[in-house]
Coordinates of C-alpha atoms and ligand atoms in Angstrom, one line a residue:
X24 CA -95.1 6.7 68.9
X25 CA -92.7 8.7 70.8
X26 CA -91.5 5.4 73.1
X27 CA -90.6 4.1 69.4
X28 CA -88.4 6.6 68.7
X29 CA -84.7 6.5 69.3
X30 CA -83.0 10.3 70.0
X31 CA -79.4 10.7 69.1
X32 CA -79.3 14.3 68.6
X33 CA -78.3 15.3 72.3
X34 CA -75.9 18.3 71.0
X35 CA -79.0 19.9 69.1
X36 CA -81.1 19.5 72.5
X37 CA -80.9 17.1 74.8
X38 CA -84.6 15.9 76.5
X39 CA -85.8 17.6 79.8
X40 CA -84.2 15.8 83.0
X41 CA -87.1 15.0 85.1
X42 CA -85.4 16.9 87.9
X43 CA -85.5 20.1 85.6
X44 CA -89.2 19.3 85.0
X45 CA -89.9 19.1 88.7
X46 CA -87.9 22.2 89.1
X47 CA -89.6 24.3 86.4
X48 CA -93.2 23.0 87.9
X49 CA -92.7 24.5 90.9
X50 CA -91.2 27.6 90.0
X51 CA -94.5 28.1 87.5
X52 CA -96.7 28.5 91.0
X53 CA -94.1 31.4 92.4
X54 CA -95.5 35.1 91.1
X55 CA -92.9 37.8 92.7
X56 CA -90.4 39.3 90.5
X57 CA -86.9 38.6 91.9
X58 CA -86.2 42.3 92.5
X59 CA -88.9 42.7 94.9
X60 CA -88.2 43.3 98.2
X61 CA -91.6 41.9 99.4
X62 CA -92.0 38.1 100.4
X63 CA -93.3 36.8 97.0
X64 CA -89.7 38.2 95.5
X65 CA -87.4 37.2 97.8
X66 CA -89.1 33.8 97.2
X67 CA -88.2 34.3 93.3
X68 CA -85.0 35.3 94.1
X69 CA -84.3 32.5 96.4
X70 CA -85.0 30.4 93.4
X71 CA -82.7 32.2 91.4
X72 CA -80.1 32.1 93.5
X73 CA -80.0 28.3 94.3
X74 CA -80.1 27.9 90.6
X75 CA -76.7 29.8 90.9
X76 CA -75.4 28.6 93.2
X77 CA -76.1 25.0 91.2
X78 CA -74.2 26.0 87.9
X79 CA -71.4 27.3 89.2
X80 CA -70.7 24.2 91.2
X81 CA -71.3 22.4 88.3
X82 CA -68.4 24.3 86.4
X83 CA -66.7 25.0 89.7
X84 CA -66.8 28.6 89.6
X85 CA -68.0 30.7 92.0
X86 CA -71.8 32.1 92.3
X87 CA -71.0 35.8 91.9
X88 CA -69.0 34.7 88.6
X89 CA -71.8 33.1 86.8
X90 CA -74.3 35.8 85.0
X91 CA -77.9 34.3 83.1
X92 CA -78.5 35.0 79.7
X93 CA -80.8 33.6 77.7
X94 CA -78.5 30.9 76.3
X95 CA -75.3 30.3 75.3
X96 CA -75.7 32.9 71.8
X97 CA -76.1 35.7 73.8
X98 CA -73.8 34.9 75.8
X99 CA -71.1 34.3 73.1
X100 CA -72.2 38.0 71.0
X101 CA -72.2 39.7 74.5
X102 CA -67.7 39.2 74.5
X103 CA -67.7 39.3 70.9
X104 CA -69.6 42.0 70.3
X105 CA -68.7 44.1 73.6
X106 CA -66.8 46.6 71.1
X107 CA -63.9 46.6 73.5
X108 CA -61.6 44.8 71.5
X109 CA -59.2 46.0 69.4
X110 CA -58.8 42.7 68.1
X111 CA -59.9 39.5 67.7
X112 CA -58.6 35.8 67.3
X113 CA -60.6 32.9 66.9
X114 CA -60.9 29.6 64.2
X115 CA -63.4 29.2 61.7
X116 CA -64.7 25.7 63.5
X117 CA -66.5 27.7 66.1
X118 CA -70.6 27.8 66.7
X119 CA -72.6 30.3 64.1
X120 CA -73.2 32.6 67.8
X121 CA -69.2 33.2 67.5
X122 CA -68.6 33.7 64.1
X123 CA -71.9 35.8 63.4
X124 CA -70.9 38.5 65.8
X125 CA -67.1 38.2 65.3
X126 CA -68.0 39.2 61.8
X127 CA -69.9 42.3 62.3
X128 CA -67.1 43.4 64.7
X129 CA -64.9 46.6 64.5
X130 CA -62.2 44.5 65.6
X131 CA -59.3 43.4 63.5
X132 CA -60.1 39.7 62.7
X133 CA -57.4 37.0 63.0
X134 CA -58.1 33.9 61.7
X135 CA -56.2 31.0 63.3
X136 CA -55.2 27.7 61.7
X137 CA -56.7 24.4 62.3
X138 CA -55.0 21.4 61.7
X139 CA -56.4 18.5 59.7
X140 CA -57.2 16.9 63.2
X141 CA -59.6 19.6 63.9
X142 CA -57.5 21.5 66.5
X143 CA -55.7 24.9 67.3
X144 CA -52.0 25.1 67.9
X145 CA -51.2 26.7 71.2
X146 CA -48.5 28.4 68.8
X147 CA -51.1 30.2 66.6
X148 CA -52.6 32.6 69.2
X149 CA -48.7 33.1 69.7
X150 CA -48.0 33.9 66.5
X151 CA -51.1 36.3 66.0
X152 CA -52.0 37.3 69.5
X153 CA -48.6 39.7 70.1
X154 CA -48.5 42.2 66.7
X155 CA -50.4 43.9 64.3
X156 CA -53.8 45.2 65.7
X157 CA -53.5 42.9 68.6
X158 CA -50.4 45.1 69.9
X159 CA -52.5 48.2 69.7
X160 CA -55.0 47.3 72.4
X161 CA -57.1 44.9 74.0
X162 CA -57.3 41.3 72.0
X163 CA -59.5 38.7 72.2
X164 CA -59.4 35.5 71.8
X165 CA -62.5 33.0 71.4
X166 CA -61.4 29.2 71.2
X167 CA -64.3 27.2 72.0
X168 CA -63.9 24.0 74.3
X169 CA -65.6 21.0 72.4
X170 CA -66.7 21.3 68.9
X171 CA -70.8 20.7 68.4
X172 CA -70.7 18.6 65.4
X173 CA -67.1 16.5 66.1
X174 CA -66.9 16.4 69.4
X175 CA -62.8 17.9 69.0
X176 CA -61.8 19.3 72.5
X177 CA -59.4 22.5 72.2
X178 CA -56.5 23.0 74.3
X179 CA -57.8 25.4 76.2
X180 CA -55.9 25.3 79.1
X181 CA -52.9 25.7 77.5
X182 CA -54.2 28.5 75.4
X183 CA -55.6 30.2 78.7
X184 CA -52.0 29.9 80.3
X185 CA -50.5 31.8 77.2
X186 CA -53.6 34.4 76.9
X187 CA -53.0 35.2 80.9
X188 CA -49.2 35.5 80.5
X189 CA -49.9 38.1 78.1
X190 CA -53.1 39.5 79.1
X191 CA -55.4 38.8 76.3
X192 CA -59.0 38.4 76.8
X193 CA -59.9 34.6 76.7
X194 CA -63.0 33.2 76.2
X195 CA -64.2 29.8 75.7
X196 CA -67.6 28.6 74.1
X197 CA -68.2 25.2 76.5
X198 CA -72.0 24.3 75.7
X199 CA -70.5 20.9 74.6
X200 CA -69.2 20.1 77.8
X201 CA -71.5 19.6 80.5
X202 CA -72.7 16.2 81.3
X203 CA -69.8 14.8 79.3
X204 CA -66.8 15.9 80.7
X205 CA -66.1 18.1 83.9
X206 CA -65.0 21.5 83.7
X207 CA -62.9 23.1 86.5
X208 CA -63.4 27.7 85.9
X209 CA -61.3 28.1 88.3
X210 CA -58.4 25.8 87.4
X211 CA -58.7 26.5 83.5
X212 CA -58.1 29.8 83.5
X213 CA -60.3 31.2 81.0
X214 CA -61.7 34.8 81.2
X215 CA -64.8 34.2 80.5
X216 CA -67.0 30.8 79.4
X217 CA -70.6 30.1 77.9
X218 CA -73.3 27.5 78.6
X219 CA -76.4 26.1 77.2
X220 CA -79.3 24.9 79.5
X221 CA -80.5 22.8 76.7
X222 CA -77.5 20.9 76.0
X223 CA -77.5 19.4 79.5
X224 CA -80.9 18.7 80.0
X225 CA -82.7 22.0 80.9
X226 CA -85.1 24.4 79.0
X227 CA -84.2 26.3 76.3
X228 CA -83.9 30.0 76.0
X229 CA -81.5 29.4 79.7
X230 CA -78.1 29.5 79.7
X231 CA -74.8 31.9 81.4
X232 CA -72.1 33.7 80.7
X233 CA -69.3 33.2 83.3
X234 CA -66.6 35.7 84.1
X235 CA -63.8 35.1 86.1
X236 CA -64.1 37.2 89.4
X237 CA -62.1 40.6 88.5
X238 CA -62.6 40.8 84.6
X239 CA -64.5 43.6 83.2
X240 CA -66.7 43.4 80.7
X241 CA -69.3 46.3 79.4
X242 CA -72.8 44.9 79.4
X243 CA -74.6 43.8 76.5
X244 CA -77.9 43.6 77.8
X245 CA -78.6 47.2 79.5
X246 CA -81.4 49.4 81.1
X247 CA -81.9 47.5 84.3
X248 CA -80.0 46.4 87.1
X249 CA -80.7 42.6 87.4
X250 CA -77.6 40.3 87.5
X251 CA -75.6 43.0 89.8
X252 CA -75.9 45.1 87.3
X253 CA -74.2 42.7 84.4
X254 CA -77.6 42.0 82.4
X255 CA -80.8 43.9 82.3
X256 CA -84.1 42.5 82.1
X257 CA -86.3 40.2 84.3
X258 CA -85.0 37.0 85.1
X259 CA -86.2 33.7 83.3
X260 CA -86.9 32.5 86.5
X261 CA -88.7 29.6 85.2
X262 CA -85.9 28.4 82.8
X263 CA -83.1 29.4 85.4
X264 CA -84.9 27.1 87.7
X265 CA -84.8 24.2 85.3
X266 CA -81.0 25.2 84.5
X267 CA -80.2 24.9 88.2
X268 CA -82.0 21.4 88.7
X269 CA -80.6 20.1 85.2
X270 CA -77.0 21.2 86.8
X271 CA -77.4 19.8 89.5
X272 CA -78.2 16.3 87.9
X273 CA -75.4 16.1 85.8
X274 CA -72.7 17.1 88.5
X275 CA -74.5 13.9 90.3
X276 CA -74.1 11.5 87.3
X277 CA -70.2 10.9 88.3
X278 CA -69.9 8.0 86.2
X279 CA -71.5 9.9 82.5
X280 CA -68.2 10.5 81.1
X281 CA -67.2 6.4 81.0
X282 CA -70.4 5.2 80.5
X283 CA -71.0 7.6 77.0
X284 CA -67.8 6.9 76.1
X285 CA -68.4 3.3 76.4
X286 CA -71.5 3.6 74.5
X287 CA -69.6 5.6 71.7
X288 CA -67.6 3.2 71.1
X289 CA -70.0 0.3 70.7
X290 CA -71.4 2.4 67.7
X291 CA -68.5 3.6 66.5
X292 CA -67.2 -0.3 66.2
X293 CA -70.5 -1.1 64.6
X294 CA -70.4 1.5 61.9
X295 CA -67.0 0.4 61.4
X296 CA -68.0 -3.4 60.8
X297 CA -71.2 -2.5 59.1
X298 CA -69.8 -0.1 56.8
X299 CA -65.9 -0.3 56.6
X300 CA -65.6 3.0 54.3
X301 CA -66.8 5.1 56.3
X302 CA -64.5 7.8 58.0
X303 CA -65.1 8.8 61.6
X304 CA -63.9 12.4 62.1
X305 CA -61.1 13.4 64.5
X306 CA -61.1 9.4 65.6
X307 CA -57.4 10.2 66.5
X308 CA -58.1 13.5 68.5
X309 CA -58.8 14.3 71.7
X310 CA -62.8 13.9 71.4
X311 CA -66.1 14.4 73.9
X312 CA -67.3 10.8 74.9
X313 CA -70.5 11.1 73.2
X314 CA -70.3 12.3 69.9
X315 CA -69.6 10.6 66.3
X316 CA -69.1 12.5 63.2
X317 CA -69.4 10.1 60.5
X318 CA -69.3 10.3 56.6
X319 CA -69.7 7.2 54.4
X320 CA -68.4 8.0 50.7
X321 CA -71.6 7.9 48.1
X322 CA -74.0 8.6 50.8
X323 CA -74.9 12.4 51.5
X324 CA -75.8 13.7 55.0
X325 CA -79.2 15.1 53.8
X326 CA -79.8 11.3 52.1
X327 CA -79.1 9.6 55.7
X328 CA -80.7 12.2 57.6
X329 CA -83.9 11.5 56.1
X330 CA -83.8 7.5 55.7
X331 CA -82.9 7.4 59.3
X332 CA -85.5 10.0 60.5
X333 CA -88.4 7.5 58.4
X334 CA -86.4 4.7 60.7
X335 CA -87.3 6.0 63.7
X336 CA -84.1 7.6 64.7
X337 CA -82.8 11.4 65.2
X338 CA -79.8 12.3 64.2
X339 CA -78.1 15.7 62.5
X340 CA -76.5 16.5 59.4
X341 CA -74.0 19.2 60.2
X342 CA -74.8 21.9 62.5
X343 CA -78.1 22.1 60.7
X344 CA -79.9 22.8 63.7
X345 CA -80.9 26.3 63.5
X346 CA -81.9 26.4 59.6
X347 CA -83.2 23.1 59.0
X348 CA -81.1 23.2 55.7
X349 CA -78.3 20.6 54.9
X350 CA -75.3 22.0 53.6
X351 CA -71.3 21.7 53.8
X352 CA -70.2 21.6 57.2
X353 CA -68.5 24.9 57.6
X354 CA -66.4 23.1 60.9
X355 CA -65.4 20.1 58.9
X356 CA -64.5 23.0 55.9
X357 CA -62.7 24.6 58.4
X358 CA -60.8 21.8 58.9
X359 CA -59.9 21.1 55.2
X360 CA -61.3 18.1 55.0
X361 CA -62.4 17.5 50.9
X362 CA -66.3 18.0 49.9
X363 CA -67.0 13.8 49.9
X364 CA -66.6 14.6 53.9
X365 CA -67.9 17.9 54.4
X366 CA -70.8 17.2 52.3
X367 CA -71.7 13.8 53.4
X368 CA -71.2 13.7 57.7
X369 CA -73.7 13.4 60.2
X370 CA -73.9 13.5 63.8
X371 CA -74.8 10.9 65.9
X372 CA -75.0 12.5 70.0
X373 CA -75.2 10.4 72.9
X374 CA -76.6 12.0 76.2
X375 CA -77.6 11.8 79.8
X376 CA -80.6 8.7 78.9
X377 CA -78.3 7.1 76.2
X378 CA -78.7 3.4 76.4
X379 CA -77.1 0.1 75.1
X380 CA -80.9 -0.4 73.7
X381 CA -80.7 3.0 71.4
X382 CA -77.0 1.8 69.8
X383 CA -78.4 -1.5 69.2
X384 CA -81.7 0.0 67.7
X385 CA -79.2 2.6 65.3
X386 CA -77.2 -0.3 64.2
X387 CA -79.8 -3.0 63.0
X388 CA -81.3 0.6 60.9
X389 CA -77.9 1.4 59.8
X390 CA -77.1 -2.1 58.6
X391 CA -80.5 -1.7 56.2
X392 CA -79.7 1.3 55.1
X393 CA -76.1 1.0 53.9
X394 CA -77.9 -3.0 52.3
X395 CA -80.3 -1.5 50.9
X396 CA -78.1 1.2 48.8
X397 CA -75.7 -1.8 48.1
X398 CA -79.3 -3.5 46.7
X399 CA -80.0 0.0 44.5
X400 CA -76.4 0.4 43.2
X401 CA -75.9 -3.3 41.3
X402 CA -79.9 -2.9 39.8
Ligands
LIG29 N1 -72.3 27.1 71.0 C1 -72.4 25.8 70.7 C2 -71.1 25.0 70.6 C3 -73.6 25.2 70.4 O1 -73.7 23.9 70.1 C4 -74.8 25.9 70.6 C5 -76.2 25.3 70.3 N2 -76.3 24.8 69.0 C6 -74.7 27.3 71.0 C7 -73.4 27.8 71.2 C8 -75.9 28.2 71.1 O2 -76.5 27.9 72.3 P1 -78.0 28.4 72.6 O3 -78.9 27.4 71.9 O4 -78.2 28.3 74.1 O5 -78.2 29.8 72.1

């Protein structure tokens, strides 16, 4: 049943590496709490530490940098809610766990522009970032590094270069990233960055909030002194182990990046040939290797979702993934594209066990789906 299914959901969650699996196992059989000083802790925080020592290589950041949460929303609520900021900058394509506590902040808010294309001038936090609120004390800015549902990569970098110059708080939301494209901490220059354990092929409820050696941040998390004092509470040492091992294995899989990209593009030339309306967002933008936003005029997401789903394959309408309801995409919104696309894209997401197999399995469905509407419309 399972073996018949074909998964193309890998931004919602992607399935458990076997090396996280194996990782996870094992740390199931260790009982010490990592603060204990006895043998059966130091053997939980050994585990620990490996597992940092295996995501910050992975985002080539140093150990002490990288803090674990328990996934990627805390992580994001802990800058944007750390009530430090006088104000705050950020677009309206960014994840639900950036906008929800963004708008319960007593920050100023600052809404940047995004283009038609899906992306954030360089200019805008220029414009914004310097006056008004942002002048009267420390500003933050959140511009998140690949978008969830169109795979649109920020210019980060660039943004991080202009944030530094004038010492705004950056931070950059990069659950998208890993096992697609490489990050380099260090050489970005961002202040602070999230990740996901789930989105790379860990558990979930596992993920980190890097900050770059020097930054202060208050803690969000507190009333214990785990994580040097950055994040109260027990350890997940079971899903940190997983996160570590799942790390690990995507650093190792040098050649992800071409091979999901090449993959992409066989479905993305299918789609094209199958159904010639339909619009692939941000096709001319910079763009992840593994993800397809696509929107065929007539058809609505929650239609496809569904017809696809009784088809055997997984795929997302939206961000849907945290409500189960189908709505307008607030990121394609964001972007100003009109209601036919907001209301009608889904998702297609290409991950670490993508094969040739699964984009010849989604095409022969999505052939007989877009016939048989064709069959429907002249009866
Ligand atoms: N940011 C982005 C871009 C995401 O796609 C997600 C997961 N949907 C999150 C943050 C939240 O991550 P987590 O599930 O680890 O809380």
């Amino acid at each position: 049943m399972i073996a018949s299914r074909t998964y193309l959901d890998h931004n919602a969650t992607a399935p458990l590496r076997p090396e996280a699996l194996a990782a996870m196992t094992a740390a199931m059989r260790v009982c010490g709490n990592p603060s204990s000083v006895h043998h059966e802790g130091r053997r939980a925080r050994a585990i620990i530490e490996t597992a940092r020592e295996q995501v910050a290589k992975l985002v080539h950041a140093k150990p002490l940098e990288v803090v674990f949460t328990s996934g990627a929303t805390e992580a994001n609520n802990w800058v944007a809610a750390s009530g430090e900021w006088a104000a705050i900058l950020s677009a309206g394509i960014e994840h639900d766990s950036v906008r929800g506590p963004i708008a319960g902040a007593s920050a100023a808010l600052v809404s940047l522009q995004v283009s038609l294309d899906g992306l954030v001038a360089v200019d805008e936090i220029a414009r914004h970032g310097l006056s008004g609120a942002a002048a009267m004390g420390r500003t933050l800015v959140m511009l998140q590094m690949a978008n969830n549902e169109t795979g649109i990569l920020q210019p980060v970098a660039s943004v991080a270069a202009f944030c530094r110059a004038h010492d705004l708080h950056i931070h950059t939301d990069a659950v998208q990233m890993p096992g697609r494209l490489l990050i380099d901490f260090a050489e970005l220059g961002v202040d602070s960055l999230s990740l996901s354990s789930h989105k790379l092929g860990g558990p979930a409820g596992a993920g980190a909030l890097v900050i770059r050696d020097g930054v202060k941040l208050a803690s969000f998390m507190t009333g214990g002194g785990q994580e040097r004092r950055r994040r109260a509470g027990t350890e997940n040492l079971i899903g940190i182990a997983g996160f570590g091992a799942a790390a690990e294995a995507a650093r190792n899989d040098v050649a992800t990046t071409a091979r999901l990209a090449r993959l992409r593009d066989m479905l993305e030339a299918g789609i094209r040939e199958l159904t010639p309306s339909a619009v692939i967002v941000g096709a001319a933008s910079p763009r992840l290797p593994n993800t397809t936003s696509v929107a065929v005029p007539g058809q609505t997401a929650e239609t496809l979702v569904i017809k696809l789903d009784l088809a055997g394959i997984a795929v997302s309408a939206g961000a849907a993934c945290s409500s189960g309801k189908v709505g307008a995409s607030h990121v394609l919104t964001a972007m100003g594209l009109a209601p036919e696309i907001t209301n009608n894209a889904i998702r297609l997401s290409l991950g670490w066990n993508s094969s040739e197999a699964d984009v010849a399995t989604f095409l022969n469905v999505w052939g007989e789906v877009t016939r048989s509407r064709a069959r429907r419309a002249v009866a």
